[in-house]
XYZ file of N, CA and C in Angstrom:
306
model
N 49.316 16.478 -71.868
C 50.108 15.242 -70.912
C 51.592 15.534 -71.181
N 52.333 14.319 -69.890
C 53.551 14.671 -68.803
C 54.979 13.301 -70.479
N 55.227 13.221 -69.622
C 56.126 12.068 -70.374
C 55.996 11.056 -70.783
N 56.393 10.285 -72.154
C 55.621 8.758 -72.097
C 57.974 7.917 -72.136
N 57.029 7.115 -71.536
C 58.441 5.971 -71.352
C 57.884 4.586 -71.706
N 58.874 3.725 -73.484
C 58.803 2.574 -73.805
C 59.810 2.103 -73.523
N 59.398 0.706 -73.170
C 59.707 0.069 -73.029
C 60.062 -1.863 -73.714
N 61.033 -2.136 -73.933
C 60.907 -3.130 -74.768
C 62.209 -4.471 -73.735
N 61.339 -5.460 -73.616
C 62.075 -6.870 -72.304
C 62.015 -7.755 -73.684
N 63.343 -8.626 -73.635
C 64.133 -9.695 -74.710
C 64.848 -10.205 -73.348
N 64.908 -11.227 -73.651
C 66.452 -12.230 -74.376
C 66.878 -12.311 -75.401
N 68.207 -11.891 -75.087
C 69.152 -12.802 -75.724
C 69.255 -14.148 -75.804
N 69.974 -15.020 -77.586
C 70.509 -16.040 -77.041
C 71.823 -16.092 -76.527
N 72.462 -17.043 -75.509
C 72.972 -17.505 -75.074
C 74.794 -17.119 -75.409
N 74.528 -17.151 -76.490
C 76.070 -18.135 -76.705
C 76.285 -15.899 -77.703
N 75.347 -15.189 -77.580
C 75.650 -14.035 -78.654
C 76.125 -12.701 -77.175
N 75.673 -13.141 -76.041
C 76.105 -12.167 -74.773
C 76.945 -11.531 -74.937
N 77.830 -11.650 -75.255
C 79.358 -10.443 -75.260
C 79.155 -9.526 -76.402
N 78.939 -9.713 -77.796
C 78.234 -9.331 -78.451
C 77.582 -8.689 -79.218
N 75.702 -8.497 -77.864
C 74.863 -8.168 -78.203
C 75.167 -6.838 -76.743
N 76.620 -6.989 -75.326
C 76.989 -6.058 -74.734
C 77.822 -5.310 -75.573
N 78.138 -5.705 -76.689
C 79.617 -5.257 -77.188
C 78.440 -4.291 -78.484
N 77.674 -4.228 -78.345
C 76.222 -3.109 -79.401
C 75.781 -2.931 -78.828
N 74.852 -3.049 -77.943
C 74.610 -2.079 -77.084
C 75.481 -0.552 -76.587
N 77.079 -1.587 -76.228
C 77.947 -0.010 -75.857
C 77.161 1.584 -76.619
N 77.232 0.396 -77.731
C 78.245 1.367 -78.785
C 76.552 2.385 -79.304
N 75.367 1.272 -79.506
C 73.965 1.811 -79.525
C 73.353 3.049 -78.689
N 74.049 3.017 -77.262
C 73.896 4.115 -76.244
C 73.967 5.236 -76.294
N 75.775 5.076 -77.340
C 76.750 6.158 -77.594
C 75.712 6.742 -77.678
N 75.094 6.507 -79.054
C 74.994 7.077 -80.885
C 73.313 6.989 -80.754
N 72.414 6.687 -79.623
C 71.180 6.660 -80.325
C 70.598 8.143 -79.929
N 69.547 8.683 -80.014
C 69.724 10.514 -79.942
C 68.433 11.075 -80.498
N 67.989 11.799 -80.178
C 66.727 12.572 -81.050
C 66.037 13.380 -79.942
N 65.336 14.139 -80.886
C 64.587 15.686 -80.719
C 63.612 14.731 -79.879
N 63.804 14.786 -78.302
C 62.992 14.401 -77.560
C 62.828 13.504 -76.498
N 64.129 13.054 -76.882
C 64.482 11.239 -76.253
C 65.605 12.298 -74.800
N 64.628 12.559 -73.949
C 65.698 12.480 -72.883
C 66.707 11.520 -72.099
N 66.077 10.335 -72.360
C 67.291 9.113 -72.942
C 67.166 7.939 -72.728
N 67.947 7.254 -73.076
C 67.816 5.891 -73.108
C 68.730 4.512 -72.059
N 68.798 3.527 -72.106
C 69.089 2.592 -70.709
C 69.089 1.569 -71.280
N 69.937 0.380 -70.921
C 69.646 -0.948 -71.202
C 70.037 -1.446 -69.856
N 68.782 -2.546 -69.460
C 69.079 -3.307 -68.088
C 69.166 -4.355 -68.162
N 69.731 -5.214 -67.600
C 69.366 -6.683 -67.270
C 68.759 -7.150 -66.314
N 67.857 -7.513 -66.955
C 67.287 -8.507 -65.232
C 67.393 -9.045 -64.310
N 67.627 -8.757 -63.536
C 67.868 -9.145 -61.981
C 67.993 -10.500 -62.109
N 68.341 -11.604 -62.109
C 68.435 -12.612 -62.220
C 68.302 -13.452 -63.385
N 68.433 -12.887 -64.325
C 68.437 -12.907 -65.297
C 69.499 -12.895 -66.684
N 69.890 -13.158 -65.861
C 71.463 -12.966 -66.891
C 71.039 -12.971 -68.445
N 70.648 -12.820 -69.433
C 70.318 -13.041 -70.512
C 68.804 -12.481 -70.515
N 68.575 -11.411 -69.625
C 67.243 -11.141 -69.979
C 67.732 -9.906 -69.849
N 67.201 -8.303 -70.809
C 67.237 -6.924 -70.728
C 66.131 -6.555 -71.387
N 66.410 -4.957 -70.738
C 64.963 -4.078 -71.187
C 65.541 -3.379 -71.210
N 65.563 -2.583 -72.736
C 65.642 -0.923 -73.138
C 64.518 0.027 -72.014
N 64.980 0.613 -71.956
C 64.130 1.961 -71.743
C 64.721 3.683 -72.161
N 63.204 3.853 -73.421
C 63.700 5.838 -73.423
C 62.758 5.389 -72.648
N 62.888 7.732 -72.864
C 62.813 8.970 -72.320
C 62.024 9.326 -72.811
N 60.692 9.773 -73.359
C 60.346 11.075 -73.661
C 59.876 12.697 -73.312
N 60.090 13.461 -73.987
C 59.743 14.471 -73.887
C 58.845 14.546 -73.202
N 57.209 14.060 -74.380
C 56.834 14.381 -74.296
C 55.444 13.135 -75.685
N 54.399 13.170 -75.616
C 54.193 12.150 -76.662
C 54.223 12.433 -78.321
N 54.863 13.101 -78.970
C 55.147 13.883 -80.063
C 56.079 13.529 -80.002
N 57.418 13.856 -79.137
C 58.460 13.083 -79.606
C 58.334 11.564 -79.503
N 58.060 10.630 -78.879
C 57.594 9.204 -78.966
C 56.821 9.249 -80.131
N 56.158 9.995 -80.550
C 55.304 9.370 -81.854
C 56.193 9.448 -83.636
N 57.832 10.922 -83.360
C 58.356 10.891 -84.272
C 60.014 10.127 -83.957
N 60.015 9.366 -83.095
C 61.308 8.684 -82.803
C 61.620 8.380 -84.254
N 60.352 7.309 -85.034
C 61.018 6.328 -85.579
C 60.990 7.123 -87.381
N 61.144 8.087 -87.087
C 60.721 9.233 -88.088
C 62.382 10.229 -88.359
N 63.424 9.063 -87.098
C 64.570 10.053 -87.087
C 65.582 8.405 -87.693
N 65.706 8.892 -89.113
C 66.403 8.164 -89.483
C 67.709 7.849 -89.280
N 68.991 7.279 -89.062
C 69.889 7.321 -88.855
C 70.645 5.617 -89.513
N 71.781 5.539 -90.615
C 71.680 4.579 -90.585
C 72.243 3.318 -89.743
N 73.028 4.684 -89.248
C 74.308 3.263 -88.416
C 73.800 2.065 -87.285
N 72.525 3.016 -86.628
C 71.846 2.661 -85.905
C 70.933 1.317 -86.196
N 70.127 1.503 -87.705
C 68.724 0.726 -88.416
C 69.950 -0.520 -88.352
N 71.298 0.014 -89.154
C 72.423 -1.206 -88.583
C 72.441 -2.035 -87.352
N 73.075 -1.277 -86.196
C 73.127 -1.869 -85.240
C 71.317 -2.717 -84.697
N 70.514 -2.426 -85.013
C 69.225 -2.523 -84.814
C 68.815 -3.837 -85.617
N 68.767 -4.144 -86.671
C 68.864 -5.205 -87.668
C 69.920 -6.354 -86.789
N 70.763 -5.786 -86.589
C 71.730 -7.095 -85.559
C 71.587 -7.434 -84.284
N 71.049 -6.965 -83.961
C 70.114 -6.815 -82.176
C 69.750 -7.471 -82.274
N 68.110 -7.624 -83.657
C 67.284 -8.331 -83.893
C 67.730 -9.615 -83.771
N 68.765 -9.975 -84.142
C 69.360 -11.607 -84.884
C 69.758 -11.878 -83.487
N 69.768 -11.185 -82.167
C 70.246 -11.561 -80.744
C 69.768 -12.287 -80.567
N 68.240 -12.072 -81.354
C 66.887 -11.716 -79.243
C 66.325 -12.988 -79.441
N 66.089 -14.032 -79.112
C 64.628 -15.473 -79.091
C 63.579 -15.077 -79.333
N 63.404 -16.286 -80.257
C 62.290 -15.186 -80.902
C 60.712 -16.076 -79.426
N 60.211 -15.305 -79.886
C 58.462 -14.918 -79.546
C 59.725 -14.945 -78.031
N 59.856 -13.357 -77.354
C 59.909 -13.068 -76.190
C 60.434 -11.954 -75.929
N 60.334 -10.915 -76.888
C 60.478 -9.253 -76.897
C 58.855 -9.094 -76.022
N 58.655 -7.979 -75.555
C 57.630 -7.770 -74.587
C 57.417 -6.358 -75.066
N 56.150 -5.745 -75.153
C 56.406 -3.759 -75.293
C 55.670 -3.198 -74.440
N 55.876 -2.192 -74.720
C 55.522 -1.230 -72.747
C 55.707 -0.089 -73.289
N 54.143 1.096 -72.874
C 54.323 1.750 -73.359
C 53.155 2.975 -71.968
N 54.295 3.666 -72.193
C 53.562 4.559 -70.431
C 53.947 6.003 -70.487
N 52.389 6.010 -69.821
C 52.500 7.859 -70.308
C 52.398 8.774 -68.570
N 53.062 9.643 -68.311
C 53.139 10.147 -67.212
C 51.945 10.384 -66.776
N 51.398 10.605 -65.544
C 50.263 11.499 -65.122
C 51.389 13.307 -64.510
N 50.424 13.580 -65.011
C 50.421 15.123 -64.201
C 49.222 15.186 -63.554
N 50.021 17.059 -63.289
C 48.766 18.316 -61.984
C 47.570 18.271 -62.605
N 47.988 18.439 -63.928
C 46.980 18.969 -65.355
C 45.746 18.174 -65.634
N 45.855 17.263 -65.848
C 44.914 16.368 -66.428
C 43.990 15.488 -65.564
């Protein structure tokens, strides 16, 4: 199997936007794991407080093992981030790359 893309889309509480942007900047500098090719955060076009996190893993094993890579600072930041997200706005998607050998 090829690469795996894990997406998380959510809306943040408008009054927490600046705090959120600061937190994401720090997260982008420290989120690392074996098999994680990239981690990015995007703002949804024309929706000032809607964001999408994009994780790209080299393969399914790396994706499945990602939660096993515990980091205390990342855990603290993720907890703070969850407090900034509006209720019932989170959507998750997992995409599997199609390759020529399947």
